[in-house]
mmCIF file of C-alpha atoms in Angstrom:
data_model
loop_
_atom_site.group_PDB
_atom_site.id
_atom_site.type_symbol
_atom_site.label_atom_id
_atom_site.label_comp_id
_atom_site.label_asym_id
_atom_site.label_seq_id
_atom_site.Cartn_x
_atom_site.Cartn_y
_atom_site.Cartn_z
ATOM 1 C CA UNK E 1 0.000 0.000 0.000
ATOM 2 C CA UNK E 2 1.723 3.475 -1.150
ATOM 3 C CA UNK E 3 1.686 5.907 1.528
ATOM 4 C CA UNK E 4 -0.467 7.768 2.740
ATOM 5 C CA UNK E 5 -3.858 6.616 2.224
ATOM 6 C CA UNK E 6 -6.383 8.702 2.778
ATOM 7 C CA UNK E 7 -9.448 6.692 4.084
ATOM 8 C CA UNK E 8 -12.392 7.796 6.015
ATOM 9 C CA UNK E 9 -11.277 9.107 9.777
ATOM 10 C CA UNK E 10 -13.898 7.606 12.165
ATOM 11 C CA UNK E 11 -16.649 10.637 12.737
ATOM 12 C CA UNK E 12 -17.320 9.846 16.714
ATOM 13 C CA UNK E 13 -15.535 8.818 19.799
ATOM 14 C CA UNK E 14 -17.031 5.348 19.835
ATOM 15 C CA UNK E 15 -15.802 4.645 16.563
ATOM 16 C CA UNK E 16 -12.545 5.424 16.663
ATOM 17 C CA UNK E 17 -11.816 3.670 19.919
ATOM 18 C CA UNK E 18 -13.393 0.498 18.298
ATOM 19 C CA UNK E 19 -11.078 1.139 15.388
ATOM 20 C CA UNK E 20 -7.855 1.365 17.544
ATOM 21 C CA UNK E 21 -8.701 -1.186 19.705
ATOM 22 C CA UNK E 22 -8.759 -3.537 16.936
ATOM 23 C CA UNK E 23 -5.401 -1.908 15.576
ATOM 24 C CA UNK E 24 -3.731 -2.683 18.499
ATOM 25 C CA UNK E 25 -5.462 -6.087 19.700
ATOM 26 C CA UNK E 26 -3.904 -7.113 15.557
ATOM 27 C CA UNK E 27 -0.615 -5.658 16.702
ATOM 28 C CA UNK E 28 -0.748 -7.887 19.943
ATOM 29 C CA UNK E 29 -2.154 -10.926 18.175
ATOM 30 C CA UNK E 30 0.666 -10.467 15.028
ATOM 31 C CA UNK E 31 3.269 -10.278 17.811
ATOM 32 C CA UNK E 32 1.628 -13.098 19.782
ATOM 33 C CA UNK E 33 1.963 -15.544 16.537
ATOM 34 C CA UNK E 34 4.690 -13.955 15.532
ATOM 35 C CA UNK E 35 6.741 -15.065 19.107
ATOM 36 C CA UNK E 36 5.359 -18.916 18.898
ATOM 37 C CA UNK E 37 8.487 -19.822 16.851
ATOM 38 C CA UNK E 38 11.451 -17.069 17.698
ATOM 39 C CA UNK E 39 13.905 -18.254 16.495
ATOM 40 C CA UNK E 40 12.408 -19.438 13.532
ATOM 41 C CA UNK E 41 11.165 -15.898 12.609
ATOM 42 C CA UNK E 42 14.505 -14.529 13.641
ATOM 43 C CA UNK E 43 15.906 -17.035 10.681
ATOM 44 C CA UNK E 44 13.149 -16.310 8.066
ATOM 45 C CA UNK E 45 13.161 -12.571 8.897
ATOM 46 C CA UNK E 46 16.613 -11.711 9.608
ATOM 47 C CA UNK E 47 17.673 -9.525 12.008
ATOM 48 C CA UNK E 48 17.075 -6.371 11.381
ATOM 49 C CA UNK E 49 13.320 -7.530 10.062
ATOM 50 C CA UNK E 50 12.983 -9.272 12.993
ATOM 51 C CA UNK E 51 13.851 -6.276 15.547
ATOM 52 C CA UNK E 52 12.240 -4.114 13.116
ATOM 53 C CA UNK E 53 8.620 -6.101 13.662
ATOM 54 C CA UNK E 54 9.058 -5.929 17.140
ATOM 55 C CA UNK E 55 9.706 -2.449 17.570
ATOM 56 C CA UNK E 56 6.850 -1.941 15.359
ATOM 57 C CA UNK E 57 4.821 -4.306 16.833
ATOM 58 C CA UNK E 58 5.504 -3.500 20.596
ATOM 59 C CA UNK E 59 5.983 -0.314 20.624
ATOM 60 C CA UNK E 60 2.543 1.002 19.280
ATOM 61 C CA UNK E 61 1.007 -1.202 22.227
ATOM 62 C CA UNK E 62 3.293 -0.256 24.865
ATOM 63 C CA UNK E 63 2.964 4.082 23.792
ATOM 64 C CA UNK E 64 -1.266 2.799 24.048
ATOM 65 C CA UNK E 65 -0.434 1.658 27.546
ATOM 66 C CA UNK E 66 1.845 4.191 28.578
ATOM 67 C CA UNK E 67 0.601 7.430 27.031
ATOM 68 C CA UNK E 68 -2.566 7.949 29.219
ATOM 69 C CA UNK E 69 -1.039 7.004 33.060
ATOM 70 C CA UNK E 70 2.515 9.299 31.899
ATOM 71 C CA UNK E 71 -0.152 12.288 30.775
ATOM 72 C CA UNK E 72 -2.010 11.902 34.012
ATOM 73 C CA UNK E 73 0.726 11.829 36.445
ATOM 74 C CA UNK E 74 2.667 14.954 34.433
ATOM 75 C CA UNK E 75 -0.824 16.635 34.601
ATOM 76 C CA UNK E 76 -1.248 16.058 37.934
ATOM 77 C CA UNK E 77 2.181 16.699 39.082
ATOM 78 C CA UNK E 78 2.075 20.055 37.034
ATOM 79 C CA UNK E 79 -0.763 21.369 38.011
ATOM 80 C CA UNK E 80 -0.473 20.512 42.167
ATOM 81 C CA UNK E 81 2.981 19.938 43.347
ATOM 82 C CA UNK E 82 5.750 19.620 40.652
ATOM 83 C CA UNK E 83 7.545 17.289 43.069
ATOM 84 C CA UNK E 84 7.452 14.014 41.399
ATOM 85 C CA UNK E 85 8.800 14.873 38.081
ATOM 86 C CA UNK E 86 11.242 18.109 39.094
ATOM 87 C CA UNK E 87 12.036 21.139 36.904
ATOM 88 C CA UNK E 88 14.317 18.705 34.767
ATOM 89 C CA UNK E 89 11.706 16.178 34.322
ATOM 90 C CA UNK E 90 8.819 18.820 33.839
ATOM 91 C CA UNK E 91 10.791 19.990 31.155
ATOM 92 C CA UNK E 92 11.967 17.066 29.046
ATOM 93 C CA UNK E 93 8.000 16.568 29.239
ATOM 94 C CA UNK E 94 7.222 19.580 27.565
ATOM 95 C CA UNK E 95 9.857 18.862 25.219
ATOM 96 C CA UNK E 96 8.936 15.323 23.815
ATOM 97 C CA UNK E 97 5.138 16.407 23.377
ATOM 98 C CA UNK E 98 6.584 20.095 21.797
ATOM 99 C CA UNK E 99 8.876 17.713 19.414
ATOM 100 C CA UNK E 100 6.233 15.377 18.913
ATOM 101 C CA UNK E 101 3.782 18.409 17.612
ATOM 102 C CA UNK E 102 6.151 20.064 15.893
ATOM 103 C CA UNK E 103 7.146 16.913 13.876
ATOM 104 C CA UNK E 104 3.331 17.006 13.028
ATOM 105 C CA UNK E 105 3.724 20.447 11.309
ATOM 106 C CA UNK E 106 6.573 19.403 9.618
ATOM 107 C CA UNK E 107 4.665 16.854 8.061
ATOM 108 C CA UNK E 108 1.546 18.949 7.359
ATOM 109 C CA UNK E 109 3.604 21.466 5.781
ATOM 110 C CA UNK E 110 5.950 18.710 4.110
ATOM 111 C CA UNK E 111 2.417 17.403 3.075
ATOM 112 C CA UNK E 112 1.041 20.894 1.222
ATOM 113 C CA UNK E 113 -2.172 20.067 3.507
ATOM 114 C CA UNK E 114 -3.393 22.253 6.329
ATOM 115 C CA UNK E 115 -5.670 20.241 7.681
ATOM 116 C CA UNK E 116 -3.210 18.383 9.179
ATOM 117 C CA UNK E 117 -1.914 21.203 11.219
ATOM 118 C CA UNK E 118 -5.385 20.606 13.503
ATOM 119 C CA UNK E 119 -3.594 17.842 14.506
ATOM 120 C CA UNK E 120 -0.465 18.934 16.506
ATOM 121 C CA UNK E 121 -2.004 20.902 19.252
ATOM 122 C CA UNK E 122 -4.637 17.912 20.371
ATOM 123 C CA UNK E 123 -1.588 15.316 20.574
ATOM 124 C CA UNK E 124 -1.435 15.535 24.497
ATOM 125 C CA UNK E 125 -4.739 15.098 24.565
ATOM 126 C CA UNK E 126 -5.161 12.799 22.004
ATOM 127 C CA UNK E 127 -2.559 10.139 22.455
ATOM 128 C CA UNK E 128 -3.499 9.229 26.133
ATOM 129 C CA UNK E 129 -7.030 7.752 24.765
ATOM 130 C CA UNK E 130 -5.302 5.100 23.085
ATOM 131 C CA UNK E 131 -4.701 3.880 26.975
ATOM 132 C CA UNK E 132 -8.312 3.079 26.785
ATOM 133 C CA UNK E 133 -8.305 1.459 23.180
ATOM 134 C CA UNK E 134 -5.576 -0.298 24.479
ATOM 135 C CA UNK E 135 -7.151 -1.931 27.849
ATOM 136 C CA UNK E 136 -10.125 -2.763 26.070
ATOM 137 C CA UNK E 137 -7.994 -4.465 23.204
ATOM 138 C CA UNK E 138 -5.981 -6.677 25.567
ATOM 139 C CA UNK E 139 -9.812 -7.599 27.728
ATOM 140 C CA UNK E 140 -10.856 -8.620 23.931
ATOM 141 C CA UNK E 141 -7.797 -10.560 23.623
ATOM 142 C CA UNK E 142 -8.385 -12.608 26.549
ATOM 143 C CA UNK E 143 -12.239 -12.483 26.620
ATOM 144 C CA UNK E 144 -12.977 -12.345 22.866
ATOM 145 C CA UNK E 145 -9.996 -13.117 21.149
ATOM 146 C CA UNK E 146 -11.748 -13.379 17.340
ATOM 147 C CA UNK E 147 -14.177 -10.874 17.970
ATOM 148 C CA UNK E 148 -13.305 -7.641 15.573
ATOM 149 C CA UNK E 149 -15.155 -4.264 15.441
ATOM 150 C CA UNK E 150 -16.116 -3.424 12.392
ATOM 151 C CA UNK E 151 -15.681 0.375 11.573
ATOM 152 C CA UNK E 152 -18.981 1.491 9.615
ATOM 153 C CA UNK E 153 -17.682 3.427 6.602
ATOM 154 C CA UNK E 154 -20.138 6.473 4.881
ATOM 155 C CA UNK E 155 -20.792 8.883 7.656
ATOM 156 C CA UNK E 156 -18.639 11.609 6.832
ATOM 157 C CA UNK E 157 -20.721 14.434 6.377
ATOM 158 C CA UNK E 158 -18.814 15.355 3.180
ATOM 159 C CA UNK E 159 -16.029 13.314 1.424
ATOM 160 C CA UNK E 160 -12.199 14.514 1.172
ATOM 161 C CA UNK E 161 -10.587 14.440 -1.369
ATOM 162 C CA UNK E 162 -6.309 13.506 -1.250
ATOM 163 C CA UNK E 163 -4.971 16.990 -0.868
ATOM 164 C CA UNK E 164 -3.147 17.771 -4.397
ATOM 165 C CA UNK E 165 0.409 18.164 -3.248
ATOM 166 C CA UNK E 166 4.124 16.606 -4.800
ATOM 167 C CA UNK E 167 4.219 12.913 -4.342
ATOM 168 C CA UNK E 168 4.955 11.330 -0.935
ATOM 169 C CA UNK E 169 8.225 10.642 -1.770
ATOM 170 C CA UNK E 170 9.381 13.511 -3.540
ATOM 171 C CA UNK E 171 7.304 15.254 -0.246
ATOM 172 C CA UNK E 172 9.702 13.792 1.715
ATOM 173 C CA UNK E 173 12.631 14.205 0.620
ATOM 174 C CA UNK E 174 12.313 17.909 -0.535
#
């Protein structure tokens, strides 16, 4: 699939935490089948395929898992004492979600497309939900492991159309 697609963003809250929960319960059950033989997927993959799949794999679930206690305790500890992380650890808190957002509007901007720049300033609030797609992916895993929630496609109010801007590649590397 040739980056980026541009499919239908889920319209309400509901849906898109059924549609990340079943992202990341298929990243959990890829990695699951994926471990049952090791060493024989280390051979077949290689390497760097190998520690490539589970960075990939592991570390979209463990940033689902993390994202939403980390946000709450810097919240917390920002707002009421500023003990527990310290002016050094306040600060390289501001700075990863600052990078992370300003990474975004590289890429919007990389991407001729501003509506991607509505993105950047909702990531701290954004990326501690998946914490809650996440818990309920790893309850369906155990509970319901084939169960899979369907994302209902055609409620967009309008359609999008792909934004016309350079290729991704040539995007990229301009």
């Amino acid at each position: 699939i040739d980056p980026p697609t541009w499919e239908e963003a889920p319209i309400s809250f509901t849906a898109w935490r059924k549609q990340r929960t079943r992202w990341i319960k298929g990243h959990m059950q890829t990695w699951l089948v994926l471990m049952r033989a090791p060493f024989r997927a280390l051979r077949e993959l290689g390497p760097s395929a190998f520690v490539a799949a589970q960075l990939t794999l592991l570390g979209g679930v463990a940033a689902a898992f993390v994202h939403g206690p980390l946000a709450l305790c810097i919240a917390i500890d920002l707002l009421f004492s500023g003990h527990m992380l310290g002016p050094m650890g306040a600060a390289l808190a501001i700075a990863g979600y600052a990078s992370a957002m300003y990474g975004a509007l590289v890429c919007a901007a990389l991407m001729r497309d501003a509506r991607l720049l509505r993105a950047a300033p909702t990531m701290p609030l954004y990326w501690p939900l998946a914490s809650l797609a996440g818990l309920r992916a790893l309850f369906e895993l155990i509970v319901r492991p084939h169960h899979w929630a369907k994302t209902e496609h055609g409620l967009a109010r309008r359609r999008c159309a792909a934004p016309q801007h350079a290729p991704y590649a040539t995007a990229l590397t301009a």
